[in-house]
XYZ file of C-alpha atoms in Angstrom:
522
model
C -8.164 -98.206 123.908
C -8.268 -96.105 126.722
C -7.783 -92.113 124.585
C -9.138 -90.637 127.933
C -5.524 -91.254 128.843
C -3.659 -90.707 125.635
C -2.068 -87.379 125.029
C 0.050 -87.012 121.943
C 2.304 -84.564 121.120
C 2.887 -84.301 117.440
C 6.534 -82.420 115.294
C 4.256 -81.709 112.013
C 0.208 -82.999 112.448
C -0.453 -85.942 113.337
C 2.530 -87.479 112.702
C 5.668 -87.529 114.877
C 4.942 -90.133 116.724
C 4.345 -88.542 120.056
C 1.040 -90.150 121.068
C 0.682 -89.703 124.944
C -1.648 -91.784 126.380
C -1.482 -91.181 129.619
C -2.681 -88.834 133.183
C -0.243 -91.260 135.311
C 2.709 -90.062 137.642
C 4.320 -92.649 140.137
C 5.499 -93.357 143.284
C 7.776 -96.200 141.782
C 7.601 -99.708 142.427
C 9.146 -101.576 145.281
C 11.700 -102.023 144.119
C 11.630 -98.677 143.033
C 11.379 -97.064 145.979
C 13.962 -99.243 147.423
C 16.635 -97.842 144.817
C 15.635 -94.775 145.157
C 16.313 -94.545 148.681
C 19.097 -95.570 148.360
C 20.202 -93.096 145.521
C 18.032 -90.108 147.134
C 19.052 -90.649 150.656
C 17.101 -89.772 153.351
C 14.990 -86.742 152.423
C 12.731 -86.971 149.447
C 14.886 -84.872 147.340
C 18.327 -85.500 148.997
C 21.176 -85.369 146.145
C 23.639 -87.824 146.386
C 27.030 -87.612 146.372
C 27.632 -90.941 144.741
C 26.603 -93.687 142.584
C 25.721 -96.304 144.474
C 28.764 -99.282 143.972
C 26.517 -101.660 142.728
C 25.326 -99.111 139.533
C 28.198 -98.282 139.216
C 29.307 -100.531 135.398
C 26.171 -98.820 133.913
C 26.733 -95.316 134.474
C 30.316 -95.926 133.227
C 29.735 -97.349 129.687
C 30.956 -95.541 126.940
C 28.302 -95.746 123.804
C 29.666 -97.543 120.800
C 28.014 -95.010 117.919
C 26.917 -96.375 114.811
C 25.540 -95.704 112.132
C 21.887 -95.257 112.248
C 20.598 -96.012 108.437
C 19.288 -92.014 108.545
C 21.916 -88.717 107.319
C 23.677 -87.284 110.227
C 22.419 -89.034 112.808
C 24.066 -92.127 115.203
C 22.482 -95.027 117.321
C 23.575 -97.213 119.987
C 22.786 -99.563 123.190
C 23.199 -98.418 126.548
C 22.504 -101.103 129.406
C 20.038 -100.879 132.515
C 19.313 -103.104 134.792
C 15.934 -104.958 134.585
C 15.511 -104.401 138.218
C 16.573 -100.908 139.875
C 15.890 -102.676 144.049
C 18.345 -105.396 142.420
C 20.701 -104.732 139.445
C 23.786 -106.757 141.050
C 20.801 -109.365 139.476
C 22.988 -109.281 136.755
C 19.643 -109.474 134.687
C 19.262 -106.442 131.983
C 17.653 -104.569 129.179
C 18.630 -103.144 126.331
C 17.636 -99.163 126.189
C 17.975 -98.046 122.348
C 19.904 -94.383 121.883
C 20.744 -91.823 119.782
C 21.457 -88.459 118.811
C 22.419 -86.017 115.983
C 25.392 -83.853 116.958
C 25.498 -80.121 118.218
C 26.188 -78.909 113.619
C 27.446 -75.416 115.480
C 29.219 -72.748 115.154
C 29.412 -71.897 118.429
C 29.883 -73.152 121.799
C 28.901 -76.774 122.336
C 26.266 -76.865 125.815
C 25.994 -80.423 125.561
C 23.231 -82.338 124.999
C 20.103 -81.233 125.030
C 17.010 -84.850 125.485
C 14.197 -84.553 123.632
C 10.447 -87.232 124.272
C 7.620 -86.855 122.733
C 5.013 -88.001 125.174
C 2.704 -91.267 125.308
C 4.376 -93.058 126.990
C 4.731 -95.069 125.048
C 6.236 -92.425 122.232
C 9.363 -93.601 120.682
C 12.188 -90.740 121.172
C 13.742 -92.117 118.668
C 11.269 -91.837 116.194
C 10.602 -88.406 117.198
C 14.216 -87.171 116.883
C 14.807 -88.793 113.328
C 11.534 -87.667 112.203
C 11.197 -83.603 113.723
C 13.415 -82.755 116.589
C 16.819 -83.462 115.254
C 15.296 -81.686 112.622
C 12.891 -79.663 113.317
C 13.942 -77.735 116.451
C 15.546 -73.847 115.784
C 18.493 -74.291 113.865
C 20.443 -72.391 117.072
C 19.360 -74.739 119.083
C 20.472 -78.136 116.990
C 23.992 -75.650 117.092
C 24.877 -76.022 119.937
C 23.441 -78.812 121.497
C 23.305 -82.537 120.477
C 19.983 -83.581 119.953
C 19.545 -86.922 121.910
C 16.823 -89.240 122.392
C 15.743 -92.570 123.754
C 12.980 -94.987 123.124
C 12.168 -95.755 127.530
C 12.458 -99.432 128.487
C 9.001 -100.819 126.869
C 8.828 -98.845 124.036
C 9.819 -99.410 120.397
C 13.688 -101.052 120.073
C 13.797 -100.597 124.003
C 12.970 -104.169 125.189
C 9.407 -103.848 123.892
C 6.193 -104.699 125.771
C 4.353 -106.930 122.971
C 0.936 -107.781 123.648
C -1.665 -108.432 120.988
C -1.271 -109.377 116.970
C -2.315 -107.063 114.190
C -5.503 -109.543 113.813
C -6.187 -108.614 117.279
C -5.578 -105.166 117.532
C -7.726 -104.789 114.384
C -10.761 -106.759 116.428
C -9.998 -104.823 119.924
C -10.171 -101.268 118.160
C -13.097 -101.929 117.494
C -14.859 -102.613 120.405
C -17.224 -100.751 120.667
C -16.530 -98.237 124.022
C -20.170 -97.183 124.604
C -22.138 -100.137 125.912
C -26.030 -100.162 125.509
C -27.364 -103.467 127.587
C -25.571 -105.920 129.703
C -24.561 -107.719 126.350
C -22.430 -105.508 125.151
C -20.610 -104.081 128.125
C -19.614 -108.058 128.557
C -18.349 -107.651 125.618
C -16.213 -104.965 126.118
C -15.610 -105.890 130.060
C -13.485 -109.340 128.170
C -11.755 -107.207 125.565
C -9.749 -105.267 128.391
C -9.007 -108.824 130.162
C -7.961 -110.422 126.674
C -6.005 -107.706 126.057
C -4.551 -107.772 129.551
C -4.084 -111.424 129.423
C -1.677 -111.252 125.631
C 0.790 -108.776 127.408
C 1.336 -111.220 130.853
C 1.545 -113.741 128.210
C 4.064 -111.903 126.142
C 5.930 -109.787 128.103
C 5.451 -110.618 131.754
C 9.798 -110.556 132.674
C 9.626 -106.902 131.877
C 5.900 -105.714 132.418
C 6.382 -105.137 136.919
C 9.434 -102.945 135.024
C 8.506 -100.018 133.197
C 7.266 -97.463 135.854
C 8.076 -94.043 135.511
C 10.601 -93.674 138.045
C 12.328 -96.459 135.805
C 12.544 -94.229 133.187
C 13.974 -91.838 135.192
C 16.297 -93.710 136.228
C 17.171 -94.438 133.006
C 17.720 -90.923 131.987
C 19.862 -90.207 134.825
C 21.801 -92.636 133.513
C 22.092 -92.282 130.048
C 23.041 -88.181 131.269
C 26.050 -89.881 132.478
C 26.442 -92.205 129.864
C 26.572 -88.470 127.357
C 29.078 -87.208 129.885
C 26.500 -84.052 130.800
C 27.173 -83.050 134.479
C 23.223 -81.877 134.333
C 20.329 -82.322 132.280
C 18.894 -80.668 129.734
C 15.948 -81.721 128.431
C 12.704 -81.243 126.773
C 9.518 -83.352 127.487
C 5.960 -82.937 126.013
C 2.931 -84.245 127.044
C 3.269 -87.423 129.379
C 6.958 -86.470 128.787
C 6.628 -83.513 131.264
C 5.323 -85.843 134.131
C 9.163 -88.193 132.683
C 11.099 -84.907 133.603
C 9.345 -83.903 136.309
C 9.788 -87.832 138.171
C 13.468 -87.292 136.945
C 13.526 -83.357 138.530
C 12.164 -84.789 141.714
C 14.518 -87.758 142.211
C 18.069 -85.839 140.949
C 17.222 -82.036 141.695
C 20.582 -81.295 142.059
C 21.071 -82.979 138.900
C 18.394 -80.332 137.231
C 20.333 -77.901 134.081
C 17.321 -76.092 131.851
C 14.191 -78.222 131.852
C 11.451 -76.866 129.572
C 7.993 -79.695 129.964
C 5.546 -78.470 127.365
C 1.747 -79.810 127.321
C 1.944 -80.567 131.475
C 0.764 -83.189 133.604
C -0.435 -82.781 137.029
C 0.877 -85.625 138.814
C -0.251 -85.124 142.161
C -3.722 -85.777 140.197
C -5.386 -89.505 140.942
C -6.149 -91.277 137.433
C -9.858 -91.090 137.347
C -9.750 -86.943 137.753
C -6.942 -87.197 135.120
C -9.568 -88.994 132.722
C -11.927 -87.039 133.975
C -10.409 -83.461 133.021
C -8.769 -85.170 129.943
C -12.280 -85.678 128.803
C -13.127 -81.994 129.938
C -10.224 -80.648 127.405
C -11.767 -82.863 124.231
C -15.035 -80.985 124.455
C -12.987 -78.029 124.848
C -11.375 -78.550 121.858
C -13.869 -79.740 120.051
C -15.885 -76.867 120.789
C -12.852 -74.342 119.418
C -13.246 -76.961 115.879
C -17.139 -76.894 115.906
C -16.918 -72.844 116.124
C -14.009 -72.958 113.532
C -16.487 -75.856 111.091
C -19.205 -73.773 111.919
C -17.700 -70.649 110.030
C -16.311 -72.557 106.586
C -18.784 -73.508 103.755
C -18.120 -77.121 104.021
C -18.731 -77.987 107.494
C -20.533 -81.052 107.454
C -21.920 -80.402 110.742
C -23.933 -77.532 110.261
C -24.052 -73.924 111.242
C -25.162 -72.505 114.605
C -23.617 -72.623 118.397
C -20.958 -75.756 119.049
C -24.012 -76.832 120.930
C -25.820 -77.548 117.829
C -22.200 -78.955 115.934
C -21.936 -81.317 119.418
C -25.165 -82.748 119.171
C -24.470 -83.615 114.875
C -21.999 -85.192 115.228
C -23.241 -87.427 118.550
C -26.236 -88.078 116.096
C -23.615 -89.090 113.746
C -21.972 -91.282 115.841
C -25.182 -92.500 116.805
C -26.187 -93.769 113.449
C -22.480 -95.152 112.929
C -23.134 -97.222 116.254
C -26.297 -98.293 114.724
C -24.191 -99.497 110.858
C -20.659 -99.268 110.126
C -20.084 -97.382 106.501
C -17.505 -98.967 104.563
C -14.328 -97.954 104.812
C -12.233 -99.539 102.283
C -11.257 -102.029 104.264
C -13.243 -105.264 104.572
C -12.984 -106.410 107.675
C -12.855 -102.736 109.751
C -16.017 -101.013 108.687
C -16.411 -98.008 110.838
C -18.442 -97.910 113.040
C -18.177 -95.426 116.307
C -15.409 -96.328 117.807
C -13.200 -96.722 115.340
C -14.847 -92.793 114.427
C -14.442 -91.055 117.507
C -11.090 -91.567 117.494
C -10.137 -90.379 113.909
C -11.517 -87.202 115.521
C -9.738 -87.551 118.762
C -6.438 -87.893 116.663
C -7.691 -84.593 114.726
C -8.210 -82.517 118.156
C -4.693 -82.636 118.764
C -3.809 -80.624 116.037
C -6.514 -77.313 114.299
C -3.902 -77.751 111.576
C -5.469 -81.112 111.164
C -9.576 -79.327 111.621
C -9.893 -78.955 107.208
C -8.660 -82.915 106.797
C -11.348 -83.537 109.529
C -14.173 -82.138 108.060
C -13.324 -83.817 105.147
C -13.705 -86.985 106.689
C -16.677 -86.951 108.599
C -18.275 -85.309 105.049
C -17.252 -88.086 103.339
C -18.237 -90.672 106.320
C -21.237 -89.105 105.760
C -21.537 -90.461 102.350
C -20.714 -93.970 103.296
C -17.084 -93.534 102.830
C -15.338 -94.318 106.609
C -11.757 -94.689 105.044
C -10.833 -90.629 106.053
C -12.348 -91.664 109.546
C -9.882 -94.722 109.452
C -6.592 -93.147 108.182
C -6.937 -90.495 110.974
C -7.958 -93.586 113.008
C -4.991 -95.516 112.184
C -2.565 -92.837 112.701
C -3.318 -92.465 116.106
C -3.091 -96.076 116.891
C -0.034 -96.080 114.816
C -1.167 -98.833 112.812
C 0.743 -99.918 109.193
C -0.784 -100.195 106.013
C 0.180 -103.343 106.350
C -1.349 -104.265 109.410
C 1.177 -104.182 111.686
C 0.928 -101.942 115.276
C 3.750 -100.109 116.570
C 3.576 -101.075 119.964
C 2.610 -97.653 121.093
C -0.500 -98.777 122.625
C 0.564 -101.817 124.614
C 3.755 -99.336 126.421
C 0.898 -97.071 127.389
C -1.284 -99.475 128.691
C 1.849 -100.995 131.071
C 3.123 -97.780 132.586
C -0.193 -96.167 132.952
C -1.850 -99.215 134.817
C 1.788 -99.518 136.621
C 1.842 -96.239 137.522
C -1.462 -95.760 139.472
C -4.092 -98.056 140.774
C -6.929 -98.037 137.640
C -9.461 -95.500 137.851
C -12.570 -97.760 138.375
C -12.974 -101.533 139.908
C -15.104 -102.464 137.664
C -18.188 -102.166 135.064
C -20.585 -100.692 137.860
C -17.850 -97.902 139.073
C -18.392 -97.095 135.927
C -21.462 -96.515 135.913
C -21.435 -94.330 138.447
C -19.077 -92.175 137.187
C -20.836 -91.369 134.049
C -23.177 -88.583 134.638
C -19.800 -86.884 136.227
C -17.990 -87.832 132.535
C -20.744 -86.754 130.326
C -21.339 -83.267 132.249
C -17.405 -82.786 131.846
C -18.297 -83.671 127.750
C -21.233 -84.478 126.380
C -20.067 -86.096 122.788
C -17.166 -88.072 124.160
C -18.074 -88.475 128.116
C -19.292 -92.391 127.679
C -16.957 -93.554 125.715
C -13.711 -92.164 127.860
C -15.160 -93.133 130.638
C -16.005 -96.464 129.872
C -11.845 -96.906 128.067
C -10.464 -95.706 131.191
C -12.020 -99.235 132.505
C -8.853 -100.897 131.050
C -6.749 -100.661 133.824
C -8.578 -102.582 135.630
C -7.784 -105.971 134.553
C -4.167 -105.264 134.393
C -1.781 -108.359 135.532
C 0.447 -106.307 137.049
C -0.557 -104.590 140.308
C 0.025 -101.118 140.671
C 3.094 -99.836 142.431
C 2.618 -95.409 142.077
C 0.404 -93.166 143.346
C -0.761 -89.787 142.816
C 1.257 -87.351 144.545
C 2.527 -84.213 144.262
C 6.113 -83.415 143.070
C 8.144 -81.004 144.358
C 12.179 -80.679 143.135
C 12.677 -78.690 146.118
C 16.786 -77.507 145.193
C 16.262 -77.729 141.403
C 17.328 -75.439 139.148
C 14.441 -73.221 137.344
C 12.349 -74.890 135.207
C 9.807 -74.138 132.251
C 6.827 -75.414 132.622
C 4.290 -74.432 129.669
C 0.442 -74.593 129.391
C -2.009 -74.084 126.500
C -5.626 -72.777 127.255
C -7.399 -74.555 125.120
C -4.887 -78.150 124.964
C -6.786 -81.079 124.400
C -5.161 -84.189 126.070
C -3.060 -81.736 128.627
C -5.826 -78.901 130.130
C -4.486 -75.727 130.479
C -5.170 -76.433 135.062
C -2.133 -79.126 134.818
C 0.510 -76.856 133.840
C -0.403 -74.566 135.764
C -0.867 -77.124 139.062
C 2.527 -78.373 138.500
C 4.229 -75.041 138.282
C 2.847 -74.583 141.228
C 4.596 -78.049 143.057
C 7.939 -77.918 141.833
C 10.154 -75.093 144.066
C 11.482 -73.473 141.245
C 8.876 -73.362 138.567
C 8.255 -71.194 136.162
C 4.850 -70.322 134.056
C 4.606 -70.056 130.298
C 1.103 -69.683 128.980
C 0.558 -70.710 125.045
C -3.140 -68.747 124.648
C -3.866 -71.136 121.434
C -5.109 -74.570 120.509
C -4.138 -77.961 120.095
C -1.525 -80.126 122.716
C 1.384 -78.636 123.354
C 3.626 -74.824 122.271
C 6.588 -74.875 121.510
C 7.559 -75.154 117.944
C 3.751 -74.740 116.600
C 3.787 -70.976 115.337
C 3.704 -68.517 118.317
C 7.758 -66.528 118.236
C 6.581 -65.612 121.418
C 6.877 -69.361 122.871
C 9.975 -69.738 120.673
C 12.074 -66.791 121.849
C 11.077 -67.635 125.083
C 11.776 -71.271 125.350
C 15.309 -70.757 123.251
C 16.653 -67.862 125.216
C 16.119 -70.421 128.086
C 18.087 -73.032 126.870
C 20.949 -71.294 125.220
C 21.176 -68.324 127.467
C 19.489 -70.046 130.681
C 17.068 -67.203 131.443
C 13.926 -68.569 131.949
C 11.210 -66.416 131.042
C 9.392 -64.564 133.751
C 6.804 -66.638 136.108
C 3.086 -65.893 134.160
C 3.841 -64.719 131.014
C 1.473 -65.245 128.502
C 2.263 -65.478 124.613
C -0.667 -65.772 121.946
């Protein structure tokens, strides 16, 4: 899978459903652009004085809240037009929403919408597993905690592609092809994936862009009864939030964009940037591993540790080891995914050391378990639709990174320079959108949200999936961007142990006071 564009945010280590594969910015489909101009007015950041007549029935919905089956949470379904260019067509999709009412005491501040990233992460799963119970008590006391599954995701008209066995096969395809036959098998796997998505999800595939999801968010804001949007988005959720702000700058309340993406970067540049980000994260792991008595990659500096990991992957490429599942031995592709999964959160480093050591002793179950968490594979062999929605959104939001295998081959030196360990695999993984059945409708461009209230952009110095320079870029592009920096490891910063970061964001959410631009925390 396109791990080079999968961004993940975790509420607890490798647990919450914030598996985010991305790096795309969207200018909207032809349909989205047409409807966006109707809402925006004549300038890119114009604010509408009224909702277009054709959209009013959607904006005026009243949610029928019901029990979710999870204590403390309520669920509902919101209708949205399938195609925003033709809302009068009567073709709708269902958008699943959920909330946990403010717990009090204190003044209720409205709704706080959260998004874990992706694209493809279930907002409802994230809300119920983490945000609705794990955000600071002071925040949960004054806000209704709210989320939704974006269109195409999980409970909201989900994109469907491969079957479970088909996905098992797909995740094992060699993504570091050594000869023409292996390259042909890899290309065939991408074509089979795309064909399955077209066969099972043709109706929705053209309508799952980030612009579409941002427009759904504005509708949700109105349905919840909020004049302005208060929002915390992580990883890809920062792009979704920035897109919303650019579309509806006057409706921006308090926005936190944590683990920020740079919407001005092309798909290939973002893939290369992420490759370098994983290299940075791995080198942090390598330095720590070399200090531990149980480091399975030996002593020495990061280069020496990286060389041994490379040798480990090469051995698995030649001869996979048993994993406890006869149909899925641990080969290089699954092992690489397992390592990448653990790099999202430094609290998983001990688990990664143990898993690598076990695989060296012919037990691949630990790394397979990490890979399964990354892919959201259940023990019974079913997969969540994360990877399917992820590809559908990414491949619509931007043109593909590569035109074909020859273009990948030409780019390999730059990817290997970005990461000697992961560069080859992540370059080939970026071929996935090349064969997508729906033509891309978006393009890389800066998002300015001119006239919006202050927007807090958070960047982590050694973030593996969203390199710090992306946060710097987004904060600079946004007309009202405020940069908050976390000097730490792992993906995203809020709720990860920095009192300085948490206090700054809590103060902003509760009092409306953003941190000083350029503030740095450890």
